[in-house]
XYZ file of C-alpha atoms in Angstrom:
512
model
C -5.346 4.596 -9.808
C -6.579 2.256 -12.035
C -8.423 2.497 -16.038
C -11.514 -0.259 -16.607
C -13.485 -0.640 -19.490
C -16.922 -2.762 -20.326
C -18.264 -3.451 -23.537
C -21.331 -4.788 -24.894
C -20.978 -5.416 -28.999
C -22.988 -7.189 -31.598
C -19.478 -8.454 -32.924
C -16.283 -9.606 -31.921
C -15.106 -6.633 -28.875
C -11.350 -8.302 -28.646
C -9.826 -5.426 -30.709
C -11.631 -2.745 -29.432
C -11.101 -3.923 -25.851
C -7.743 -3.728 -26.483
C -8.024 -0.532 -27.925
C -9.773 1.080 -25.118
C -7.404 -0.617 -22.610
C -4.477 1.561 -25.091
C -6.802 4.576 -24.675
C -6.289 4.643 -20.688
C -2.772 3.602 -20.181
C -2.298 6.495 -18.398
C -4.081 5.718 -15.660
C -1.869 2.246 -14.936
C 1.295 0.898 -17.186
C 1.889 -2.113 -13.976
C -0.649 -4.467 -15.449
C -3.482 -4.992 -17.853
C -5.863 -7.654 -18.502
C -9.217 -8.328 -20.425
C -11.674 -10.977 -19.819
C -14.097 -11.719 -22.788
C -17.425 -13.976 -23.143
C -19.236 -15.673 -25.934
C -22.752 -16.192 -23.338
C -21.128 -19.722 -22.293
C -17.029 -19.695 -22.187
C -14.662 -17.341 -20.625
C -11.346 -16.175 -22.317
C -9.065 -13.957 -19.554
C -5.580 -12.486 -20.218
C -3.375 -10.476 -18.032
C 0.336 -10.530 -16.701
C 2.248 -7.303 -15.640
C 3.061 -4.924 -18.581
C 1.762 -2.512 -21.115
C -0.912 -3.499 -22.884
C 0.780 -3.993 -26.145
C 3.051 -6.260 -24.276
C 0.708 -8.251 -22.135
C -1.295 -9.266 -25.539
C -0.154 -11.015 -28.689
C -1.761 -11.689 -31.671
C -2.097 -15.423 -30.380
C -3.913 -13.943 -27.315
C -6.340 -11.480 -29.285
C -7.322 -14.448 -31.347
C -8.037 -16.768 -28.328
C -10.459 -13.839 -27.168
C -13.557 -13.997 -28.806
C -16.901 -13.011 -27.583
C -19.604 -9.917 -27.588
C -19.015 -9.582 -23.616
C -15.640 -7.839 -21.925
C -13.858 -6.121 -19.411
C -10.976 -4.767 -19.270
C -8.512 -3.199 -16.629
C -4.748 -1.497 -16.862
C -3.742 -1.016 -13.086
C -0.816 -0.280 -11.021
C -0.837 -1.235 -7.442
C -3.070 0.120 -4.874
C -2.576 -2.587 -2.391
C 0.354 -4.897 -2.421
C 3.868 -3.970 -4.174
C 4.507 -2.623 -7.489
C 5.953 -6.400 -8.969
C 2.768 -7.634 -7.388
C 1.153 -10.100 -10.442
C -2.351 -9.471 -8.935
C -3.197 -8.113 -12.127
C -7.098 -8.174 -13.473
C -9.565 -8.507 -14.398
C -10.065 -11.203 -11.376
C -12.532 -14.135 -11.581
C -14.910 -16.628 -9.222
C -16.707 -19.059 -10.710
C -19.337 -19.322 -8.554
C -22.287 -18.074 -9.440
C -22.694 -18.431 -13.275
C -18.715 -17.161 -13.443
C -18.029 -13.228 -12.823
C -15.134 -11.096 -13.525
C -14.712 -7.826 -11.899
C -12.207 -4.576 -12.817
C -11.808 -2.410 -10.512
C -10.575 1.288 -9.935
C -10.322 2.342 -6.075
C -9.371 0.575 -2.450
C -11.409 -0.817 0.191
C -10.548 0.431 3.397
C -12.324 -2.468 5.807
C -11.151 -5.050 3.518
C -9.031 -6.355 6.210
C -12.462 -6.896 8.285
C -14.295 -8.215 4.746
C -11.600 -10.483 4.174
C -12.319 -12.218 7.483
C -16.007 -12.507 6.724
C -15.499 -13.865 3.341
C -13.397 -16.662 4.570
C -14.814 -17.710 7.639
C -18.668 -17.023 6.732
C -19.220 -17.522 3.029
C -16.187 -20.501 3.086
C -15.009 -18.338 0.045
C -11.050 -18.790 -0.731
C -9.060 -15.280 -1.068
C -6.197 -16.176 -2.956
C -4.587 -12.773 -3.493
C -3.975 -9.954 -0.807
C -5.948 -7.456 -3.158
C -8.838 -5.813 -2.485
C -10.585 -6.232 -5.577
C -10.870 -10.016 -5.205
C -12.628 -8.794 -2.016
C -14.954 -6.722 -3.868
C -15.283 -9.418 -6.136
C -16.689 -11.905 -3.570
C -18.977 -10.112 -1.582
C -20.755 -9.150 -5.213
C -20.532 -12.893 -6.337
C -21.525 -13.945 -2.539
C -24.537 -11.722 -2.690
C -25.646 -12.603 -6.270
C -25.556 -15.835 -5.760
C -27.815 -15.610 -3.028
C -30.922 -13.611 -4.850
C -34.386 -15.082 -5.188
C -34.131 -15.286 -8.505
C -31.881 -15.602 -11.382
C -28.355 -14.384 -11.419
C -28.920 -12.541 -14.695
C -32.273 -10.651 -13.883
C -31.731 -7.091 -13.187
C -33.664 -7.007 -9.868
C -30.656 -9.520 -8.537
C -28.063 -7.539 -9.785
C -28.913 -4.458 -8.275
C -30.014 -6.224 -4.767
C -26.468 -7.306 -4.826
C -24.666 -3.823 -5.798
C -27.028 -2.562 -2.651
C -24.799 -5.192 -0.323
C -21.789 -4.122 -1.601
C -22.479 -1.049 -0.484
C -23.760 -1.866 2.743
C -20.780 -3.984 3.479
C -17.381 -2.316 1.324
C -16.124 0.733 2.718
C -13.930 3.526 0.310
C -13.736 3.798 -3.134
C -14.352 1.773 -5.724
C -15.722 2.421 -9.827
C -16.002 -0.876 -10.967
C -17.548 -3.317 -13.911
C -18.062 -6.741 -13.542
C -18.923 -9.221 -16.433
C -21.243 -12.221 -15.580
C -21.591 -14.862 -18.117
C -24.761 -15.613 -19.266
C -26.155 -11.908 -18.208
C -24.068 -8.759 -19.076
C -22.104 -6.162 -18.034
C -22.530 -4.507 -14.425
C -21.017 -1.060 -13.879
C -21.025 0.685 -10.365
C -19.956 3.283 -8.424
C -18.920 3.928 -4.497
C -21.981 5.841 -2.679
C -19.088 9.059 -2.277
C -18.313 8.684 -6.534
C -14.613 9.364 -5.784
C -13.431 7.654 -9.106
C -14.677 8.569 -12.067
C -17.562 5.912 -14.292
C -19.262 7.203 -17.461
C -21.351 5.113 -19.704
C -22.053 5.731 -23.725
C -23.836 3.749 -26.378
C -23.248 3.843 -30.182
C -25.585 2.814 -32.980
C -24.650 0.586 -35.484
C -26.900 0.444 -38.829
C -25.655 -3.489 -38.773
C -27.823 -4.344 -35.855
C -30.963 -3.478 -34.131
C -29.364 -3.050 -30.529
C -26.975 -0.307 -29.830
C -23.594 -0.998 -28.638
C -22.589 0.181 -24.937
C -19.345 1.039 -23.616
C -18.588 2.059 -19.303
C -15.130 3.247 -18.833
C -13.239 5.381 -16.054
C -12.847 8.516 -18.743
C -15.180 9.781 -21.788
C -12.098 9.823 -23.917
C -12.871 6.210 -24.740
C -16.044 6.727 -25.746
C -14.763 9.597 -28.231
C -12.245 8.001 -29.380
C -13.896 4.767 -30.293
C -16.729 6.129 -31.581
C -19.628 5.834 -28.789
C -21.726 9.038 -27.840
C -21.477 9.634 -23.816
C -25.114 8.821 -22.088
C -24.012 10.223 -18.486
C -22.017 9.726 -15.397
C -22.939 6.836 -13.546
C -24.190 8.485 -10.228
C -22.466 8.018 -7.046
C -24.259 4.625 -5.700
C -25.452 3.511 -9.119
C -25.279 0.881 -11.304
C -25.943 0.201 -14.452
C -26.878 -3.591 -16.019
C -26.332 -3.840 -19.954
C -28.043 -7.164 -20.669
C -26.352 -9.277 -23.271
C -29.466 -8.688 -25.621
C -28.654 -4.804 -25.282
C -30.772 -3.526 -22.895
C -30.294 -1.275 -20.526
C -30.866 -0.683 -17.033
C -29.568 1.939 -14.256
C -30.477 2.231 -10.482
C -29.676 3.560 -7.986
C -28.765 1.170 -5.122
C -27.190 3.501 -1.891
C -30.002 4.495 0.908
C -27.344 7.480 1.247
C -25.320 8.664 -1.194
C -23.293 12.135 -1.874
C -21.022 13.521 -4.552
C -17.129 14.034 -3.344
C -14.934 13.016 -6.531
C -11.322 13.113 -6.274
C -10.059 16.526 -6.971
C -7.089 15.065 -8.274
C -8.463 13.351 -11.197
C -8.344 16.780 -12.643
C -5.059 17.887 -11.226
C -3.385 15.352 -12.375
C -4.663 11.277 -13.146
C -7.283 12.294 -16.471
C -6.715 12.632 -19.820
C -7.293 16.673 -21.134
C -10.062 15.422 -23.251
C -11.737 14.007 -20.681
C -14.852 15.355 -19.467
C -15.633 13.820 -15.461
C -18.955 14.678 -13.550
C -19.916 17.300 -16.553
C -16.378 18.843 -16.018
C -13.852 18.940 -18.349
C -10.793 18.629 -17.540
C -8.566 21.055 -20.033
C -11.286 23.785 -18.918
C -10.625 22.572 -15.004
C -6.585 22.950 -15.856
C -7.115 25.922 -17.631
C -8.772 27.608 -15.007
C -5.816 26.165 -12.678
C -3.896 28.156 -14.190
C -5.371 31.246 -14.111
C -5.259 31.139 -10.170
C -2.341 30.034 -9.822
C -0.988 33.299 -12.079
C -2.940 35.660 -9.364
C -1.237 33.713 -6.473
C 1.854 34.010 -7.914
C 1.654 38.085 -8.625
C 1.052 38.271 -5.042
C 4.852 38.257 -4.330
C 5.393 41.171 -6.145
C 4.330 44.281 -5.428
C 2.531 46.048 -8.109
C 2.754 42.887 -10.583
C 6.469 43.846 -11.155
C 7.967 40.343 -11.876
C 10.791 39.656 -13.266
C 9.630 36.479 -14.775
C 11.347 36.035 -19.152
C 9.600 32.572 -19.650
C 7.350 30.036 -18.476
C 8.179 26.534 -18.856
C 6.327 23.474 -18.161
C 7.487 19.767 -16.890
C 5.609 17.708 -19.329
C 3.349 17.152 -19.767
C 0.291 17.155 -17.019
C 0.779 20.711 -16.480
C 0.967 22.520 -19.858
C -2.693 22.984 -20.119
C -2.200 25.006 -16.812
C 1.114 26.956 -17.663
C -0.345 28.193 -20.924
C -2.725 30.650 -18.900
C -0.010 31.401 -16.235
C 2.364 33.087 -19.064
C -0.390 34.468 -20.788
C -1.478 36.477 -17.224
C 2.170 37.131 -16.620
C 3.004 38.362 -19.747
C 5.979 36.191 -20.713
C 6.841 33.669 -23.298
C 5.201 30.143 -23.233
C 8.150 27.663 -24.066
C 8.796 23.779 -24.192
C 12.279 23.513 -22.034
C 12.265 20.123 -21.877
C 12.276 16.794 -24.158
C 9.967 14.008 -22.861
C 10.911 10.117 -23.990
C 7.682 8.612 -23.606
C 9.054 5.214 -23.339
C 9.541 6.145 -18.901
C 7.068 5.663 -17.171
C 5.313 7.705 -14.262
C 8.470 8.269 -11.851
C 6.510 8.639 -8.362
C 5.117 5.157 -8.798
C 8.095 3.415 -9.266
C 9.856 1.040 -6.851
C 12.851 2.493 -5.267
C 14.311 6.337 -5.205
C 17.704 5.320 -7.057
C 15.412 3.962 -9.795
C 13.605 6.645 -9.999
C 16.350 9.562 -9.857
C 17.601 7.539 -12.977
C 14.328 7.677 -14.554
C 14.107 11.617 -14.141
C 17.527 12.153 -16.105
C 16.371 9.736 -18.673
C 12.703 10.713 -19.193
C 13.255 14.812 -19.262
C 16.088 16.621 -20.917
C 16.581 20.365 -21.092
C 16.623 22.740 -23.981
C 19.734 24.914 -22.992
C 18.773 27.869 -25.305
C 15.336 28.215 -23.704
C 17.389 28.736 -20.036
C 20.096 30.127 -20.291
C 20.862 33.256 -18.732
C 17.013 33.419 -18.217
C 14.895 33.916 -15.285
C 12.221 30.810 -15.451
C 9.531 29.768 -14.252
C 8.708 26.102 -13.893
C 5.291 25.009 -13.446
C 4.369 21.358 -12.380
C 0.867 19.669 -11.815
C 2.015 18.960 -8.503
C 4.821 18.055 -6.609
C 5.080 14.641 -4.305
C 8.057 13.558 -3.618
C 10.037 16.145 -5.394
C 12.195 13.219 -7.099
C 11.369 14.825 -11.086
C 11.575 18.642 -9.634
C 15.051 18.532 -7.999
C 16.301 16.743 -11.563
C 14.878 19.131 -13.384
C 15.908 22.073 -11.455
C 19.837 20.686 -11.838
C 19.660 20.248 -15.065
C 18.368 24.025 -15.407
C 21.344 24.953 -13.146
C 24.210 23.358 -15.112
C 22.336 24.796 -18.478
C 23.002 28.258 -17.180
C 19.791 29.316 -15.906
C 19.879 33.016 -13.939
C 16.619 31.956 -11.589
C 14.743 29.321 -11.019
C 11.089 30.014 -9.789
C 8.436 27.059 -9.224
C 4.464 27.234 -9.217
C 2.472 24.188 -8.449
C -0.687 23.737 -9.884
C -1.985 21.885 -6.568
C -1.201 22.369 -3.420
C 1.348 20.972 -1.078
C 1.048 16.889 -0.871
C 0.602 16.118 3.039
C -1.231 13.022 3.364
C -1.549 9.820 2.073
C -4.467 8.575 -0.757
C -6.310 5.977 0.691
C -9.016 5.703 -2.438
C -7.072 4.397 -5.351
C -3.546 6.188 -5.813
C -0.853 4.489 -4.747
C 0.899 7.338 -3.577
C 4.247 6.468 -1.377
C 4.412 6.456 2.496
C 3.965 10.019 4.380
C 7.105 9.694 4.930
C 8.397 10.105 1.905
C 6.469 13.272 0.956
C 8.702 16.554 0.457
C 5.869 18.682 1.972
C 6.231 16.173 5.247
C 7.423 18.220 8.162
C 8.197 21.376 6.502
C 6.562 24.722 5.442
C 6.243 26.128 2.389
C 9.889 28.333 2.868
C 11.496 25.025 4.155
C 9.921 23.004 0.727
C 11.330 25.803 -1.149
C 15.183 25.952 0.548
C 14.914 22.235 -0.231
C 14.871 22.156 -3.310
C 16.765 24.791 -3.734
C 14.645 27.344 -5.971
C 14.684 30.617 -5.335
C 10.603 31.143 -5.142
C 8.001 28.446 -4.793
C 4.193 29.251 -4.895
C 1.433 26.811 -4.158
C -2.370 26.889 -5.292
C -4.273 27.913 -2.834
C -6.574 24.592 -1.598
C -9.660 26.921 -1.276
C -8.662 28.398 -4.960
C -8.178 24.637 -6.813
C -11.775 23.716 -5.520
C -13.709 27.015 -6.409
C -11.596 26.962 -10.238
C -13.048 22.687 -10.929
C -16.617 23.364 -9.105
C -16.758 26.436 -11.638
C -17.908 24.537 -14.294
C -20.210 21.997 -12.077
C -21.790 23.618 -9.267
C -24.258 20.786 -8.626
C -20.806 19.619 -7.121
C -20.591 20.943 -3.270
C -18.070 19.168 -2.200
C -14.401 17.141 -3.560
C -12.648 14.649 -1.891
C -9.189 16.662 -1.521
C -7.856 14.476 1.433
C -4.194 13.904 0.021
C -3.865 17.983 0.979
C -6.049 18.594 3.793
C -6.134 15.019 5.931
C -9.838 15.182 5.785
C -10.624 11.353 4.497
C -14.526 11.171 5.870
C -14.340 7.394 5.726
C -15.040 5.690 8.524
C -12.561 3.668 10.043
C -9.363 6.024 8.355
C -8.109 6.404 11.779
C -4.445 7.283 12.817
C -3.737 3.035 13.111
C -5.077 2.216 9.466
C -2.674 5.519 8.232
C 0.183 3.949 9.890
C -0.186 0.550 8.809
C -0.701 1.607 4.701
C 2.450 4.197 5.507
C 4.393 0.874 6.726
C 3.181 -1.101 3.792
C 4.026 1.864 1.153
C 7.380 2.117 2.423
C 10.145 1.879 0.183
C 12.178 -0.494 2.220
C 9.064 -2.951 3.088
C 8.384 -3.140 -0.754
C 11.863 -3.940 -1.889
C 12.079 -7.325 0.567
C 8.197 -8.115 0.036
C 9.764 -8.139 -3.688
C 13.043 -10.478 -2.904
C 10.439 -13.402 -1.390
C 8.299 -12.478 -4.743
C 10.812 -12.939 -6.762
C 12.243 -15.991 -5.031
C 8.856 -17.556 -4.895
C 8.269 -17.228 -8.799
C 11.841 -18.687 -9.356
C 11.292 -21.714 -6.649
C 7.624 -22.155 -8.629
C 9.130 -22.351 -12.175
C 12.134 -24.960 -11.095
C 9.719 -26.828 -9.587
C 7.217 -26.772 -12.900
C 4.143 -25.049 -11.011
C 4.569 -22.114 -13.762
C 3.095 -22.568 -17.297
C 5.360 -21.088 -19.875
């Protein structure tokens, strides 16, 4: 999972780049970068970090330009130290940079074609720089000019023909504009707004992974970009949209709304507080089911900030009970079930969530979480409710049990590693040690979200049902990305990082 942003301004974008990168932290706190263009010369930033550490005021300052992208990532190829941060850039033709939300599954295939057929140097293992060359390899062999919109959308229609998986991306080329496209399937999220400025005679144009940008910043949403589209701002402000897939369909990730959006979002015409809302509501009637008659004995609902309080809201209002905040966030953790290493992240749970005796004690509660992965944050929690004095401790997930691994985009860990892995829903529940667990329904979670879009038939729910309709996701490529998300392989892939970087700077390859 991955935030990008383009921008087309009459003035100087640098500070509201940065801005919109701040806007979709959320989605990655492992990296950010921006690339920015003045028509001839590039300026590009990024390093691992936040976004308010990756740029100083020395950096904004160096960035100047009417043309950017901008990305905030953590890993969905490679390890979580990885400094394959973007935007990335090739310099051949015109100069491109590309940000990119997704994974290629052939890029192992690609990666052979773009160095042995094109003569094209990869110099990262990512598979955005692959994206990023077959786009640049196409464009640069169009008919006509780079920056015409016929050539940019003849070379969108090769990346489709030739990248399999998911991928929401904008590129920048110099000289032209800003390109925004989306996978034939649509599985990430790409929405593109304009604003009118009474300075200029051009609107501004914004594409970015979630509509909250375009609120926030002040830019009126246009629409979705389709599944298979793209859409070609022109430095001069014009705009163009095509689409570019002989066959395209609309499967979005059903987890954007479980979990990876912003509330204020609104993806493919659905918002996501309504979707989360509605999540809730289900998840209330599923959980009445284990009493008969409705006679629970349920005295509060509590939820694990914060993805799932839009959900638990509805749950205690069907139930009857109390709505209360049991636990104190610090917002300075980040996202435990991406970090490196279970000891770090047990540590990270105690730190990031601490519970609000009075609201436990000698209560029966109920937790509800968004949804539970590895369990790491839920067994935490569910101590610390124990040595508060809790008298129960029920659990409701607002998704359902987390079986398989996301191959578009979330770097989710190996199989392996899943709680749900191996065990049924009683076994989940002995484990950690709760005295009822209830799960969405699957069938439920997708009739609540396609409530408010039925154009949508279908959702790309794969991480719960093992149904990736990608070709090539066989059993081999599952057990080669389980191998390469495993805990163990990504701590010594991080000892030769680390040793490289330090060999590098002794030997003066590193600029300070």
């Amino acid at each position: 999972m991955c935030g990008v942003v383009g921008i087309v301004g009459g003035t100087e974008i640098n500070q509201e780049l940065y801005d919109a990168m701040l806007i979709l932290q959320h989605r990655g706190q492992d990296a950010a970068g921006m690339a920015i263009s003045d028509g001839e010369r590039l300026a590009l930033r990024k390093a691992n970090g936040l976004v308010s550490e990756v740029f100083q005021e020395r950096h904004m300052l160096r960035a100047r330009g009417k043309l950017g992208v901008g990305h905030v990532r953590y890993p969905t190829a490679g390890t979580a130290t990885s400094a394959e941060a973007q935007p990335m850039y090739v310099n051949s033709p015109c100069g491109i940079c590309i940000a990119h939300n997704g994974n290629i599954t052939n890029s192992k295939a690609l990666r052979e074609d773009i160095t042995r057929k094109y003569n094209r140097h990869l110099n990262t293992r990512s598979d955005s720089e692959i994206l990023l060359n077959v786009f640049a390899h196409e464009l640069q062999n169009s008919d006509q000019a780079v920056s015409e919109p016929a050539s940019i959308f003849n070379a969108v229609t090769a990346v489709h023909q030739q990248c399999i998986g998911a991928y929401a991306a904008v590129a920048l080329v110099i000289g032209g504009g800003i390109v925004g496209f989306r996978d034939p399937r649509g599985i990430r999220p790409l929405i593109v707004g304009t604003r009118v400025s009474s300075a200029k005679s051009s609107p501004d144009y914004m594409i970015a992974s979630e509509t909250a940008v375009l609120d926030i910043l002040g830019f009126k949403p246009i629409r979705d970009i389709e599944p298979g589209e793209a859409c070609y701002i022109t430095e001069s402000g014009e705009l163009h949209i095509q689409q570019c897939a002989e066959q395209h369909t609309h499967t979005p990730c059903i987890f954007e709304y479980v979990y990876l959006a912003r509330p204020d979002s609104v993806l493919d015409k659905i918002s996501v507080y309504k979707a989360r809302l509605s999540m809730g509501e289900s998840l209330a009637d599923t959980f009445l089911e284990r009493f008969p008659n409705g006679a629970h004995d349920v005295d509060v609902v509590i939820p694990i900030p914060e993805t799932s309080r839009t959900a638990a809201l509805p749950l205690a209002q069907r139930l009857g009970v109390d709505y209360r905040e049991g636990f104190v966030k610090n917002r300075y953790i980040g996202r435990t079930f991406i970090m490196p290493g279970q000891s770090i992240r047990k540590k990270s749970v105690r730190q990031k969530l601490n519970v609000i005796e009075l609201e436990v004690r000698d209560k029966v509660v109920l937790l509800v979480e968004d949804s539970i992965v590895r369990g790491t944050t839920i067994r935490e929690v569910i101590e610390q409710c124990r040595q508060a004095g809790v008298k129960k401790v029920y659990l409701a997930s607002a998704a359902p049990p987390v079986r398989y691994p996301n191959v578009f985009g979330i770097d989710m860990p190996s199989t392996d590693e899943f709680i749900a892995t191996g065990r049924t829903e009683e076994e989940i529940r002995a484990c950690l040690g709760v005295e009822l667990l209830v799960y969405q329904k699957l069938e439920d979670l997708k009739r609540v979200v396609r409530s408010w879009n039925k154009d949508i038939e279908e959702f790309d729910c794969s991480i719960f049902d093992g149904r990736y309709n990608c070709v090539g996701v066989d059993a081999s490529y599952l057990s080669q990305l389980s191998l390469e998300r495993n805990d163990y392989t990504r701590a010594i892939e991080d000892v030769f990082e680390i040793e490289a970087n330090e060999e590098h700077t002794a030997s003066g390859h590193v600029n300070a």
